[in-house]
Amino acid sequence: MNKNKVKNMLLDHIIEILLVVLIVGMTFASPTFLTLSNILNILRSSALKGVIAFGMTMVIISGQIDLSVGSQVALAGVIVARCCRDMTSIGSTAACIIGIIIAIVVAILVGGLHSVAQNKFGMPAFIITLASQNLLYGLAGMICEGFPIANVFPDWFLWLGTGKIGGLIPVPAVILLIVFAISFFLMTYTTTGRSVYATGGNAEAARLSGINVGRTKFIVFAAVQVMCVLAAFMNSAQVASGSYSFGKGWEVDVISATVIGGASMDGGIGKPWGTLIGILFLGVINNGMTILNVGTYMQYVVRALIMAFAVLVSTYQAKAKA
C-alpha cells in the first residue's frame, strides 16, 4: 500500500479516528463515561436530531438545504397535542392518531412547497426554507396559543420517547438505528438514491440523462420533513407536551452532524454512515462536556470550532482527491 493510498484512507476515515480518540480520552477523563447506562444515554439524547440528520443528508447530497426542520418539530408536536386535547370525545387513541396523520400530511405538503418553489420558480432553497422556518413557528405558536399543551398524550404515544425495549434499550435509540438502516439502503442500493447523488452532482446532466430532477427534490424535501415529524413525536413524548418553542435552533446541530459526517454543501457527496458517525461524534462531545461541567457558553464555542473543522476537512478531502 503506497503513501497516497494510506493518505486517502486516513482522510476518508478521519472523523471515525477522531471519534475513537475522543472516546478513549473521555474514558480516561471520567470513569462514568464508558458505562452502559451512559452509552445508552448518548444514543437516546442523539436520536431526536439524529433522525432528522439522515433526512438532511439526502437534502444536502441533492445540492439543497432545509432550514425549517426545527420549526417542523414544533409544529408537528403541537398539532398532535392540540388534537389530543380538543378531540377527547372520540377517545385519546383516535385523537392522537388523527393528529399524527395531520402532522405527516402537513410535513409532506411543506416538502412539496419547498420543491415547487425551488423547481418551478427558481427560488433558492436557503430562502424558501428560511421563510418556512418563520411561517411554521408562527403556525405552531398560533395552534398552541403561546403556551405548552401538556399531559394530553395516551400512554402508548409516550412510549415513543420514554419507553425501553427489554427494560434497557431506549426506544428513541432503536428508532435512530432503524432510520439509519432505511436511509443507508435507500441511498446505497436504490435508483432513488442514485438519482439524489446525480442531481446533487450536476442537476442539468442528471436531467439530460433521464432523471426526474423535480421528483427527486420533492422526495428529499418531503423525507426530511417527515423525519422531523418523527423526531417531534419522540420529543413531545419525552416531555409529555407540545410547544412552539420545541426544535428551535435544531437545524444547526442537524447540519453540523451531516457536514461532520462528510456531506458536501456543494452537493453530490455524503453517506448515511458518515452522518451516523457525525451524530455520535456530536453526542459524545455534548455528553463529555456535560460530564466535565464545561460552561454553557463554552459549549457553543466548542461546537462552532468543530463545525469549522469539519468544513475544513471536507474541503481538504475534495482537493486531495481532485
XYZ file of C-alpha atoms in Angstrom:
322
model
C 0.000 0.000 0.000
C 1.633 3.253 -1.145
C 1.650 6.549 0.699
C -1.162 8.070 -1.358
C -3.491 5.170 -0.599
C -2.700 5.429 3.116
C -3.244 9.182 2.993
C -6.599 8.822 1.239
C -7.700 6.097 3.633
C -6.875 8.290 6.630
C -8.709 11.222 5.051
C -11.767 9.075 4.337
C -11.953 7.901 7.936
C -10.608 10.895 9.846
C -13.867 11.504 11.738
C -14.046 7.842 12.793
C -10.438 8.080 14.003
C -11.163 11.284 15.915
C -14.265 9.689 17.433
C -12.203 6.769 18.739
C -9.580 9.173 20.126
C -12.330 11.224 21.761
C -13.903 8.150 23.363
C -10.530 6.991 24.702
C -9.777 10.451 26.071
C -13.176 10.739 27.770
C -12.764 7.267 29.257
C -9.594 8.383 30.997
C -11.125 11.749 31.960
C -14.224 10.276 33.601
C -14.843 6.769 34.975
C -18.574 7.159 34.336
C -18.234 7.849 30.613
C -17.742 4.345 29.221
C -20.567 2.725 31.155
C -23.552 1.036 29.538
C -26.011 3.494 31.045
C -24.066 6.490 29.723
C -23.629 4.953 26.262
C -27.374 4.354 26.061
C -27.931 7.901 27.280
C -25.768 9.235 24.435
C -27.788 7.243 21.904
C -31.085 8.394 23.417
C -30.102 12.061 23.509
C -28.680 11.912 19.973
C -31.732 10.217 18.476
C -34.012 13.230 18.031
C -31.691 15.395 15.956
C -30.033 12.293 14.536
C -33.221 11.086 12.867
C -33.558 14.462 11.135
C -29.879 14.422 10.158
C -30.409 11.398 7.908
C -33.091 13.306 6.027
C -30.862 16.387 5.901
C -28.100 14.218 4.438
C -30.339 13.399 1.487
C -31.222 17.073 1.057
C -27.591 18.220 1.151
C -26.426 15.455 -1.186
C -29.067 16.651 -3.664
C -27.454 20.091 -3.525
C -30.155 21.729 -1.392
C -30.641 22.849 2.221
C -33.598 22.932 4.606
C -33.568 25.470 7.432
C -37.145 24.787 8.510
C -36.529 21.465 10.269
C -36.644 22.891 13.791
C -39.927 24.671 13.164
C -41.459 21.491 11.749
C -40.596 19.753 15.008
C -42.527 22.428 16.896
C -45.484 22.366 14.512
C -45.881 18.584 14.441
C -45.711 18.388 18.224
C -48.412 20.977 18.824
C -50.678 19.518 16.124
C -50.768 16.165 17.894
C -51.060 17.776 21.324
C -53.951 20.012 20.218
C -55.817 17.072 18.699
C -55.337 15.018 21.879
C -56.605 17.906 23.988
C -59.579 19.013 21.891
C -60.842 15.719 20.478
C -61.257 13.716 23.669
C -64.843 12.852 22.741
C -63.604 10.288 20.201
C -61.071 8.785 22.595
C -57.413 9.608 23.265
C -56.063 6.966 20.888
C -58.214 8.028 17.934
C -57.481 11.710 18.586
C -53.754 11.042 18.730
C -53.796 9.016 15.504
C -55.683 11.796 13.722
C -53.082 14.285 14.978
C -50.278 12.039 13.730
C -51.863 11.752 10.280
C -52.422 15.518 10.039
C -48.815 16.214 11.087
C -47.430 13.829 8.461
C -49.655 15.258 5.713
C -48.625 18.806 6.631
C -44.950 17.777 6.537
C -45.297 16.285 3.051
C -47.108 19.408 1.869
C -44.323 21.597 3.242
C -41.744 19.438 1.471
C -43.772 19.769 -1.711
C -43.917 23.544 -1.282
C -40.139 23.684 -0.980
C -39.583 21.568 -4.085
C -42.108 23.526 -6.195
C -40.669 26.882 -5.124
C -37.191 25.647 -5.967
C -38.006 23.838 -9.236
C -40.775 25.932 -10.780
C -39.919 29.414 -9.567
C -36.154 29.138 -9.155
C -36.200 30.284 -5.533
C -33.029 29.314 -3.646
C -33.689 26.576 -1.102
C -31.980 28.708 1.543
C -34.541 31.495 1.099
C -37.706 29.410 0.808
C -36.845 27.191 3.781
C -35.836 30.219 5.852
C -39.261 31.687 5.114
C -40.867 28.369 6.072
C -38.908 28.368 9.307
C -40.678 31.502 10.439
C -44.036 30.503 8.963
C -44.130 27.135 10.697
C -43.006 28.569 14.034
C -45.774 31.140 13.756
C -48.361 28.469 12.970
C -47.118 26.359 15.890
C -47.490 29.333 18.233
C -50.997 30.029 16.970
C -52.086 26.416 17.390
C -50.860 26.171 20.984
C -51.803 29.814 21.675
C -48.339 30.556 23.005
C -48.471 28.032 25.839
C -47.334 24.396 26.098
C -50.079 21.788 25.786
C -49.151 19.240 28.444
C -50.284 15.869 29.790
C -52.692 15.057 26.953
C -50.994 12.135 25.201
C -52.022 8.475 25.597
C -49.511 6.141 27.256
C -48.594 4.332 24.029
C -47.523 7.644 22.482
C -45.341 8.488 25.481
C -43.622 5.133 24.976
C -42.025 6.536 21.780
C -39.917 8.895 23.873
C -39.582 7.209 27.243
C -40.034 3.506 26.581
C -37.289 0.912 26.818
C -37.015 -2.355 24.926
C -36.116 -5.231 27.202
C -36.187 -2.753 30.065
C -32.811 -1.428 28.926
C -32.537 -0.046 25.382
C -34.263 3.353 24.863
C -36.885 3.315 22.117
C -35.506 6.541 20.533
C -32.121 4.818 20.108
C -33.783 1.909 18.315
C -35.721 4.297 16.078
C -32.462 6.106 15.247
C -30.832 2.861 14.110
C -33.897 1.838 12.090
C -33.947 5.199 10.283
C -30.209 4.828 9.628
C -30.733 1.355 8.129
C -33.532 2.604 5.876
C -31.506 5.650 4.785
C -28.419 3.531 4.135
C -30.384 1.070 1.984
C -32.191 3.836 0.110
C -29.061 5.831 -0.700
C -26.837 2.816 -1.439
C -28.962 0.291 -3.292
C -31.900 2.077 -4.930
C -32.480 4.101 -8.067
C -33.801 6.936 -5.916
C -30.502 7.125 -4.049
C -28.515 7.218 -7.270
C -30.811 9.949 -8.568
C -30.172 12.030 -5.440
C -26.395 11.785 -5.932
C -26.681 12.577 -9.642
C -28.934 15.573 -9.002
C -26.528 16.982 -6.426
C -23.516 16.361 -8.620
C -24.939 18.092 -11.686
C -28.666 18.689 -11.912
C -28.653 19.543 -15.624
C -26.619 16.476 -16.543
C -28.960 14.367 -14.412
C -31.974 15.821 -16.239
C -30.425 15.140 -19.643
C -29.723 11.547 -18.612
C -33.423 10.982 -17.943
C -33.607 11.584 -14.196
C -36.700 13.398 -12.984
C -34.883 16.101 -11.021
C -38.098 17.719 -9.789
C -39.390 14.461 -8.353
C -36.025 13.732 -6.757
C -36.013 17.086 -4.985
C -39.594 16.533 -3.826
C -38.586 13.173 -2.339
C -35.676 14.591 -0.337
C -37.562 17.668 0.876
C -40.572 15.565 1.897
C -38.357 12.916 3.513
C -36.581 15.351 5.822
C -39.891 16.921 6.835
C -41.380 13.514 7.693
C -38.282 12.696 9.739
C -38.822 15.981 11.583
C -42.316 14.766 12.437
C -40.909 11.508 13.804
C -38.397 13.461 15.909
C -41.241 15.715 17.100
C -43.236 12.711 18.288
C -40.279 11.395 20.290
C -39.520 14.826 21.706
C -43.114 15.530 22.762
C -43.358 12.039 24.210
C -40.255 12.597 26.343
C -41.558 15.801 27.902
C -45.277 14.894 27.674
C -46.177 18.170 25.966
C -46.194 20.129 22.731
C -44.876 23.676 22.400
C -43.968 26.184 19.688
C -40.528 26.532 21.312
C -39.525 22.910 20.695
C -36.944 22.341 17.986
C -35.718 25.925 17.952
C -32.154 26.030 16.635
C -32.031 22.315 15.901
C -31.129 22.939 12.262
C -27.622 23.994 13.342
C -26.831 20.686 15.062
C -28.549 18.688 12.316
C -26.489 20.328 9.573
C -23.364 20.040 11.742
C -23.795 16.276 12.101
C -24.277 15.941 8.361
C -21.247 18.034 7.443
C -19.056 16.431 10.106
C -20.044 13.097 8.572
C -18.571 14.154 5.236
C -21.513 15.561 3.266
C -20.518 18.410 0.954
C -22.586 21.591 0.944
C -21.922 21.709 -2.811
C -23.958 18.524 -3.257
C -23.237 15.095 -4.687
C -21.131 13.880 -1.748
C -22.176 12.258 1.520
C -23.220 8.973 3.092
C -25.671 7.917 5.808
C -22.822 6.043 7.519
C -20.833 9.262 7.742
C -23.862 11.049 9.172
C -24.220 8.347 11.829
C -20.593 8.930 12.809
C -21.242 12.678 12.856
C -24.269 12.168 15.112
C -22.262 10.018 17.523
C -19.336 12.449 17.401
C -21.540 15.361 18.456
C -23.311 13.157 21.007
C -20.017 12.185 22.632
C -18.819 15.810 22.595
C -22.014 17.094 24.219
C -22.099 14.292 26.770
C -18.425 14.731 27.585
C -18.766 18.486 28.097
C -21.704 17.876 30.424
C -19.803 15.288 32.452
C -16.783 17.604 32.693
C -19.010 20.555 33.681
C -17.996 22.717 30.738
C -19.869 26.041 30.804
C -22.850 26.560 28.510
C -21.250 29.375 26.537
C -18.013 27.466 26.104
C -20.041 24.558 24.714
C -21.264 26.863 21.940
C -17.657 27.808 21.197
C -16.583 24.163 21.042
C -19.436 23.222 18.708
C -18.599 26.168 16.433
C -14.953 25.102 16.239
C -15.973 21.529 15.453
C -18.248 22.723 12.660
C -15.473 24.867 11.166
C -13.017 21.984 11.451
C -15.414 19.623 9.680
C -15.821 22.047 6.777
C -12.036 22.427 6.514
C -11.573 18.649 6.479
C -14.285 18.246 3.836
C -12.679 20.927 1.662
C -9.235 19.390 2.035
C -10.557 15.926 1.194
C -12.097 17.225 -2.026
C -8.882 18.995 -3.062
C -6.689 15.994 -2.157
C -8.759 13.679 -4.357
C -9.079 16.115 -7.240
